[in-house]
Coordinates of C-alpha atoms and ligand atoms in Angstrom, one line a residue:
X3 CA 0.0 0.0 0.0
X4 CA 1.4 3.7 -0.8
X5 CA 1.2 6.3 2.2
X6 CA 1.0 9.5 1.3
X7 CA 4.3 11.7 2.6
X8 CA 3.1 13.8 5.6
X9 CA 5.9 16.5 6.7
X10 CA 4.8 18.4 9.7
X11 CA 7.1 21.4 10.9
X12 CA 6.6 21.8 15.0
X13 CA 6.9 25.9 15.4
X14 CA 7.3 24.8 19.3
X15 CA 7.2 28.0 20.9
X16 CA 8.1 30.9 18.2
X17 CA 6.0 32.9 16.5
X18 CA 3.5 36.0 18.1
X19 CA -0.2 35.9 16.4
X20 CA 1.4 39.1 13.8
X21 CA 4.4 36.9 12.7
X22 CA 2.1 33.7 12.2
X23 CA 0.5 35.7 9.7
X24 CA 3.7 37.1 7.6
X25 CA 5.2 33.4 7.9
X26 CA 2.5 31.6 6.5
X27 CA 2.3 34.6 3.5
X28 CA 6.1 33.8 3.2
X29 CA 5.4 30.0 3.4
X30 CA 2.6 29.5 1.6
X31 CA 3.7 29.6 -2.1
X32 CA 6.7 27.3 -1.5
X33 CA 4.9 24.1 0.3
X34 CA 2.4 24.1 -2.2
X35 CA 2.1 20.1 -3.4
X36 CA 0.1 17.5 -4.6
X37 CA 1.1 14.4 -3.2
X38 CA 2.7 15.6 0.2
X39 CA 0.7 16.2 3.4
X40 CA 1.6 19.4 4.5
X41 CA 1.1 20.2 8.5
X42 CA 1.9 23.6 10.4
X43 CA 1.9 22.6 14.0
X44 CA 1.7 26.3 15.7
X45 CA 1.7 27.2 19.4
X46 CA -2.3 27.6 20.7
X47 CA -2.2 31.5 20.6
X48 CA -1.6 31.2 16.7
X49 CA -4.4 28.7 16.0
X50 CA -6.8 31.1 14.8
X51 CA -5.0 33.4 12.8
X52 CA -3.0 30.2 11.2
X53 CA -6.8 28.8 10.4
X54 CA -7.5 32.1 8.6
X55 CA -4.3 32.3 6.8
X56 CA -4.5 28.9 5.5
X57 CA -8.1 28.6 4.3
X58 CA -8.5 27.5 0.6
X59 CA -4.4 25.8 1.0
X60 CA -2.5 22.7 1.0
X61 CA -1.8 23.5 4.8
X62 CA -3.8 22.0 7.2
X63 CA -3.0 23.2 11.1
X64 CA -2.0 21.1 14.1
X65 CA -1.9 21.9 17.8
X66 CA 1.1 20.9 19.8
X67 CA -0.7 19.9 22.9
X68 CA -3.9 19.0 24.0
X69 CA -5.9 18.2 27.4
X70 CA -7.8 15.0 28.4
X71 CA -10.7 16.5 29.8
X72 CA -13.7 18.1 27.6
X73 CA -13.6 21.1 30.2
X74 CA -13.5 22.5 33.2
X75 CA -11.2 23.6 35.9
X76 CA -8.2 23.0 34.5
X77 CA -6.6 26.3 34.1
X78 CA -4.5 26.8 31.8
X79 CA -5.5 23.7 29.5
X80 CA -7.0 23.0 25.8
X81 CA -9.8 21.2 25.1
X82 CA -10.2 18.9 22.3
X83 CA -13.3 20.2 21.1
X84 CA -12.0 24.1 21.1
X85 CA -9.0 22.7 18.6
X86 CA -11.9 20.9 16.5
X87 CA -14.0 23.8 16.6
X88 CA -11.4 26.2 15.8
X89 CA -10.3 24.2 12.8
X90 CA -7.4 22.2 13.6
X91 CA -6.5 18.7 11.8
X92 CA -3.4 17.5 14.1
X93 CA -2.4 17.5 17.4
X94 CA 1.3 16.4 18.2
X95 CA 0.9 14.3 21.4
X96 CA 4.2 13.5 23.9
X97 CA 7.1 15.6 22.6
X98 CA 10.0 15.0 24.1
X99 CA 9.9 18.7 25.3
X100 CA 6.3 18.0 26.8
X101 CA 7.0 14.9 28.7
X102 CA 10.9 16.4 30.0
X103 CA 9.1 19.7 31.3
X104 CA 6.4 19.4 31.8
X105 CA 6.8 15.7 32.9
X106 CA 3.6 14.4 31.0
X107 CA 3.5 10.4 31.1
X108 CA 2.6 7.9 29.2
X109 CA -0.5 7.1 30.9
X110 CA -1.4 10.5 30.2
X111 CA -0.7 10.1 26.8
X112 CA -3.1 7.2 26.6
X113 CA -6.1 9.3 27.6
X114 CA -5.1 12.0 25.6
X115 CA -5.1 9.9 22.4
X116 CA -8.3 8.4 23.3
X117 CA -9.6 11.8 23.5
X118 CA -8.6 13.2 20.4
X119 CA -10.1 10.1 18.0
X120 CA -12.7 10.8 20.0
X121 CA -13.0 14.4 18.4
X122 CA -12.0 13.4 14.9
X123 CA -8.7 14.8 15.5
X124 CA -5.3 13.1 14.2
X125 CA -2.4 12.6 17.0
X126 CA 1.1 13.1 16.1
X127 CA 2.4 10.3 18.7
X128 CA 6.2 11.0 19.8
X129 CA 8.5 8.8 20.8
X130 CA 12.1 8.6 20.6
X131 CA 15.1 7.4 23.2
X132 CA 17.8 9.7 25.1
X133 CA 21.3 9.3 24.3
X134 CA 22.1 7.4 27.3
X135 CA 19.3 4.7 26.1
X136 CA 20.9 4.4 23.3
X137 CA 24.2 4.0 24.7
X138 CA 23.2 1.6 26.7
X139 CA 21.8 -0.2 23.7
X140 CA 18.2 -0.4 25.1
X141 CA 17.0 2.2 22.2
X142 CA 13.9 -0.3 20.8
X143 CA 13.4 -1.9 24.2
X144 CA 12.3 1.6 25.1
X145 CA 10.5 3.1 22.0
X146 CA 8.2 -0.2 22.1
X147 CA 7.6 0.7 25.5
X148 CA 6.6 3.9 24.9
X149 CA 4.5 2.9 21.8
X150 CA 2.8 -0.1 23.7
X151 CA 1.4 2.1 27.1
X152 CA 0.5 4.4 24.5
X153 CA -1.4 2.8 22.3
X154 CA -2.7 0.7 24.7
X155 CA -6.5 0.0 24.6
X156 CA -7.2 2.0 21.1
X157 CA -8.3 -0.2 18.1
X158 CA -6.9 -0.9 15.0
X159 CA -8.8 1.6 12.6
X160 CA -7.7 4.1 15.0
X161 CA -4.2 3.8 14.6
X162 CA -4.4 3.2 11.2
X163 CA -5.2 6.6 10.6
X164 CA -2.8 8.1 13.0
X165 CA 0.5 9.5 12.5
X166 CA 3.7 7.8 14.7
X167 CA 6.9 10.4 14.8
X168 CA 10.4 9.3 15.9
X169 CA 12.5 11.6 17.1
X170 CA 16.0 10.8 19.0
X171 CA 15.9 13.1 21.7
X172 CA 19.6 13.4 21.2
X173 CA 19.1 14.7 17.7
X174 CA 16.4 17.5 18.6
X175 CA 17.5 21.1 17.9
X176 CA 21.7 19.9 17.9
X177 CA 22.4 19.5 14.0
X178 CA 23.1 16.1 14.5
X179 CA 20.6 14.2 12.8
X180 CA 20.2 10.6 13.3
X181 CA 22.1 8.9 10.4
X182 CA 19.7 7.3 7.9
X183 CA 20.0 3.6 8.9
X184 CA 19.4 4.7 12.5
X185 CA 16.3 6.3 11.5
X186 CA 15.0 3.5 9.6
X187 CA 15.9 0.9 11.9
X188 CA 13.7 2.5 14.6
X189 CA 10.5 3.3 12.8
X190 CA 10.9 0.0 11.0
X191 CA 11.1 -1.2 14.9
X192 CA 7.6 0.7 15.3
X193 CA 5.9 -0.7 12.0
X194 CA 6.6 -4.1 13.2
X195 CA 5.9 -3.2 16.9
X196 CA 2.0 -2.3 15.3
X197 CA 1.9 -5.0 13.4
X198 CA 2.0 -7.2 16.7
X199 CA 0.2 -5.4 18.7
X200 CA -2.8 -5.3 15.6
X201 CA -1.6 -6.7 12.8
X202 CA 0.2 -6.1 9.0
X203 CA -3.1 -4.1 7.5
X204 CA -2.8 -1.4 10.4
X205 CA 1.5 -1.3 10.6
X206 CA 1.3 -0.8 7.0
X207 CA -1.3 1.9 7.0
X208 CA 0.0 3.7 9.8
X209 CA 2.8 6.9 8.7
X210 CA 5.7 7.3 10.8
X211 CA 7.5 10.2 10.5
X212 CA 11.0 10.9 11.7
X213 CA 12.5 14.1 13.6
X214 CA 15.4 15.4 14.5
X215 CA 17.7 18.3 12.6
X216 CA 15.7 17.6 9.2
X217 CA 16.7 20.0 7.1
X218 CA 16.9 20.9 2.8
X219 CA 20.1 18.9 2.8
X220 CA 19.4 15.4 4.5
X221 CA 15.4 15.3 3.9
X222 CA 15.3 13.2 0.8
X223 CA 17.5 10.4 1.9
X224 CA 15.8 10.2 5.3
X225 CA 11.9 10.2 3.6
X226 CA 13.2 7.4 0.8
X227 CA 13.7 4.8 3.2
X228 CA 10.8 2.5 3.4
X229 CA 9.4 3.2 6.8
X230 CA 10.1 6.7 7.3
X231 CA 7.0 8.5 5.3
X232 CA 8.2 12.5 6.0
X233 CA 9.4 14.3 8.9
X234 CA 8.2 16.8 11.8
X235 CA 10.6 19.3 11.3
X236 CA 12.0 22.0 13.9
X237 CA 14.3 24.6 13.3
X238 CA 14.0 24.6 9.2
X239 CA 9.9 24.8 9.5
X240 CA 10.2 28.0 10.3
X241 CA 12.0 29.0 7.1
X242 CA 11.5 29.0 3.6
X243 CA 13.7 26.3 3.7
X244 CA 10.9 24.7 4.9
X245 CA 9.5 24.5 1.1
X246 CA 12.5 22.4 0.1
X247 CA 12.1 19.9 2.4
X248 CA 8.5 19.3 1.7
X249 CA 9.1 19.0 -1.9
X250 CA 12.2 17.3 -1.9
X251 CA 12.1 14.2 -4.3
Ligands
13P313 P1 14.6 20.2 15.2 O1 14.2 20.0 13.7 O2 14.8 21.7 15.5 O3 15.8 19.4 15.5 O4 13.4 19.8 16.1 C1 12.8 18.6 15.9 C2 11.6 18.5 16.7 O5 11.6 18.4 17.9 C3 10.3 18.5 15.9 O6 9.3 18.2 16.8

């Protein structure tokens, strides 16, 4: 089965309301594709001047966080049904950054997945080992891990619609991407991992994305491998570099 390349740039937190506006006019023209998924993942005060300046593109906006609760008093929190409502297609679910500040775990995760199929919204799952894991040679011990608690309890036709990024935390924001066998071998590691926990229909259908210091200059190598299927990209989303990478061949 062919997936569709989905590359997803993570603004993180850059970008007042004013500049979302003059990026995505300076953006705009050079993502423009066909057969690529194009996702603009923007912090939660940019959500709805992003919507506006996308409408009638090939850009569809993500959220970069997301609560498990439909409301209430939980100060501070977004609700799955305000992103919906708002217009938002993606919502990246346990960054690294997330679960290192702000210490969110994967049981957390679990709910918060749940939440969003719930509201017909599509998770950006991360996962992705420290450099000591992978010193220590436990690297796929841990992403399965990760990937298992999870997933753990949502079905198959679920996941085959989601979207699975690894990113080596030791690779995030350095320049030092993983090299292009390392990358392969770990989302090959998740494929497999979905297909035993479900089975080949869903690993195959699900698209697993790899992050890291993607830029113009390593992107096409990385997205040709077999189980890598685009990237969510950092630093180079937020310039027009950004273009390049999406439409790399
Ligand atoms: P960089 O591309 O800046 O390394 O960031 C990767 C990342 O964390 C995307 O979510």
């Amino acid at each position: 089965m062919e997936r569709r390349r989905i590359v997803a740039g993570n603004w993180k937190m850059n970008m007042t309301p004013a500049k979302t506006v003059e990026l995505i006019a300076t953006l705009r023209p050079l993502v423009e594709s066909l057969d690529v998924d194009v996702v603009f993942c923007v912090p939660a005060i940019d959500i709805v001047p992003a919507i506006t300046a996308t409408r009638g593109t090939n850009i569809a906006i993500g959220a970069q966080n997301m609560y498990f609760e439909e409301s209430g008093a939980y100060t501070g929190e977004i609700s799955p049904q305000m992103l919906k409502e708002a217009g938002v297609k993606y919502v990246i679910l346990g960054h690294s950054e997330r679960r290192e500040y702000f210490h969110e775990t994967d049981e957390e995760l679990n709910k918060k997945l749940k939440k969003a199929f719930e509201h017909g919204l599509t998770p950006i799952l991360c996962c992705g080992e420290t450099l000591e894991q992978r010193e220590m040679g436990i690297t796929l011990d841990f992403i399965r891990m990760q990937i298992k608690s999870d997933l753990n309890g949502i079905p198959a036709s679920k996941v085959e619609e989601m979207v699975i990024a690894y990113e080596p935390i030791w690779a995030i924001g350095t320049g030092r991407t993983a090299t292009t066998e390392q990358a392969e071998e770990v989302c090959k590691a998740i494929r497999d991992c979905i297909a035993e926990i479900y089975d080949d229909a869903t690993a195959q259908s699900v698209r697993i994305q790899y992050g890291g210091s993607v830029n113009a200059g390593n992107a096409s190598e990385l997205f040709a491998q077999p189980d890598i299927d685009g990237g969510l990209v950092g630093g180079a989303s937020l310039k027009p570099e950004f273009g390049k990478i999406v439409n790399c061949k």
